[in-house]
Amino acid sequence: MFEAQMAQAALLKQIIESIRELITEATFEVSGTGMMLQAMDSSHVSLVALNLRSDGFQLFRADRPFSMGMNLNHMAKMLKCAGKDDTLTMRADEANDLVTFLFESPGNERLAEFELKLMDITSENLGIPDAEYSATVSMPSAEFQRIVKDLGSIGDTVEITVTKDDVRFAASGDIGNATIKCRQLLDTEKPEDRTLIEMVEPVNLTFALRYLINFSKATSLAPSVTIKLSTEMPVVVEYKLSDIGYVRFYLAPKIED
Amino acid sequence: QPQQRGISSFFGRQ
């Protein structure tokens, strides 16, 4: 038996909306520690890792580890039916291949029950090493989204360079070139407005912009985003979900042969 | 031109 209750159905809806274009099918692994999902996109260039800790739920019960394979577009269809302030309860048991989503209005006057068919998904899990990164940049998530969208109109790839003074995003294409330079900014009223650059050694990496633009669909989930880079390693783009976990996106770099 | 790598070439299969 698995049962979990979230104060805001809208949170899970937003999470699924932010990843469903990248991964259409995925298996949620449920255990006493929470709900986790790891999946590669169809081209096997990027990876999504979602972690929702059990202590971030209002109620969480998982008698034993349990896998729930879901089509995320179908899941999104159902979650869209939740009211803005509805609570969400998820229920599933191993006896039937269904997960139930219960949407309850704040005054308990409306209770909607949606049952989603579970599916068997063959996927391979990758072991992500706990690496030290050469550079870590935290910046407002809206700023990162603007940068990747703006550069996406100029070129297909972005070259990200981190030095101790700034982080540069550069793109070039048929119509010309663009460089956006962000300096460290610590003296802000709100902590989420800061741009923080932690550099062990300078890095310079090239990535396909369309994936980064896709990752930035998660912007509404967190006011700030953390970007971790090491030479010739996948970049990590992390959105922290307050009090419950994170969504991390990994993207393999483009490397000269 | 730099070539796109696959993600599994960096992270080991489990």
Tab-separated table of N, CA and C in Angstrom, chain A residues 44-45 124-127 129 232 252-255 257, chain B residues 1-8 10-14:
chain	number	residue	atom	x	y	z
A	44	HIS	N	18.734	10.165	-25.154
A	44	HIS	CA	19.751	9.751	-24.187
A	44	HIS	C	20.897	10.753	-24.038
A	45	VAL	N	20.543	12.023	-24.157
A	45	VAL	CA	21.527	13.100	-24.024
A	45	VAL	C	21.368	13.783	-22.656
A	124	GLU	N	16.653	2.035	-17.948
A	124	GLU	CA	17.880	1.735	-17.211
A	124	GLU	C	18.207	2.916	-16.305
A	125	ASN	N	18.587	2.583	-15.071
A	125	ASN	CA	18.984	3.614	-14.138
A	125	ASN	C	20.484	3.833	-14.220
A	126	LEU	N	20.872	5.082	-14.228
A	126	LEU	CA	22.295	5.397	-14.287
A	126	LEU	C	22.781	5.783	-12.895
A	127	GLY	N	24.010	5.424	-12.601
A	127	GLY	CA	24.609	5.806	-11.333
A	127	GLY	C	25.263	7.174	-11.477
A	129	PRO	N	27.549	9.856	-10.091
A	129	PRO	CA	28.548	9.971	-9.024
A	129	PRO	C	28.400	11.269	-8.241
A	232	GLU	N	34.402	18.715	-19.355
A	232	GLU	CA	34.050	17.444	-20.001
A	232	GLU	C	33.138	16.559	-19.152
A	252	ALA	N	24.589	16.172	-21.141
A	252	ALA	CA	25.938	15.847	-21.615
A	252	ALA	C	26.445	16.992	-22.489
A	253	PRO	N	27.737	17.325	-22.364
A	253	PRO	CA	28.286	18.420	-23.169
A	253	PRO	C	28.553	17.989	-24.609
A	254	LYS	N	28.811	18.975	-25.431
A	254	LYS	CA	29.336	18.713	-26.770
A	254	LYS	C	30.842	18.827	-26.648
A	255	ILE	N	31.552	17.833	-27.161
A	255	ILE	CA	33.002	17.786	-26.981
A	255	ILE	C	33.674	17.620	-28.339
A	257	ASP	N	36.080	16.183	-30.959
A	257	ASP	CA	36.645	14.831	-31.089
A	257	ASP	C	38.173	14.872	-31.166
B	1	GLN	N	33.654	20.815	-35.443
B	1	GLN	CA	32.418	20.971	-34.659
B	1	GLN	C	32.414	20.017	-33.466
B	2	PRO	N	32.125	20.523	-32.256
B	2	PRO	CA	32.034	19.605	-31.116
B	2	PRO	C	30.860	18.643	-31.291
B	3	GLN	N	31.055	17.420	-30.838
B	3	GLN	CA	30.036	16.387	-31.004
B	3	GLN	C	29.225	16.194	-29.728
B	4	GLN	N	27.944	15.945	-29.910
B	4	GLN	CA	27.075	15.678	-28.756
B	4	GLN	C	27.373	14.297	-28.183
B	5	ARG	N	27.630	14.244	-26.893
B	5	ARG	CA	27.836	12.958	-26.233
B	5	ARG	C	26.537	12.453	-25.628
B	6	GLY	N	26.484	11.161	-25.422
B	6	GLY	CA	25.341	10.574	-24.725
B	6	GLY	C	25.575	10.664	-23.217
B	7	ILE	N	24.504	10.750	-22.459
B	7	ILE	CA	24.638	10.928	-21.005
B	7	ILE	C	25.186	9.664	-20.345
B	8	SER	N	24.876	8.490	-20.925
B	8	SER	CA	25.317	7.246	-20.271
B	8	SER	C	26.820	7.015	-20.427
B	10	PHE	N	28.882	9.075	-19.419
B	10	PHE	CA	29.468	9.730	-18.239
B	10	PHE	C	29.050	9.041	-16.943
B	11	PHE	N	27.809	8.560	-16.921
B	11	PHE	CA	27.272	7.939	-15.717
B	11	PHE	C	27.156	6.438	-15.950
B	12	GLY	N	27.658	5.658	-15.012
B	12	GLY	CA	27.636	4.210	-15.190
B	12	GLY	C	26.236	3.634	-15.111
B	13	ARG	N	26.032	2.563	-15.870
B	13	ARG	CA	24.738	1.866	-15.806
B	13	ARG	C	24.655	1.072	-14.514
B	14	GLN	N	23.472	1.040	-13.935
B	14	GLN	CA	23.294	0.301	-12.676
B	14	GLN	C	22.593	-1.021	-12.920
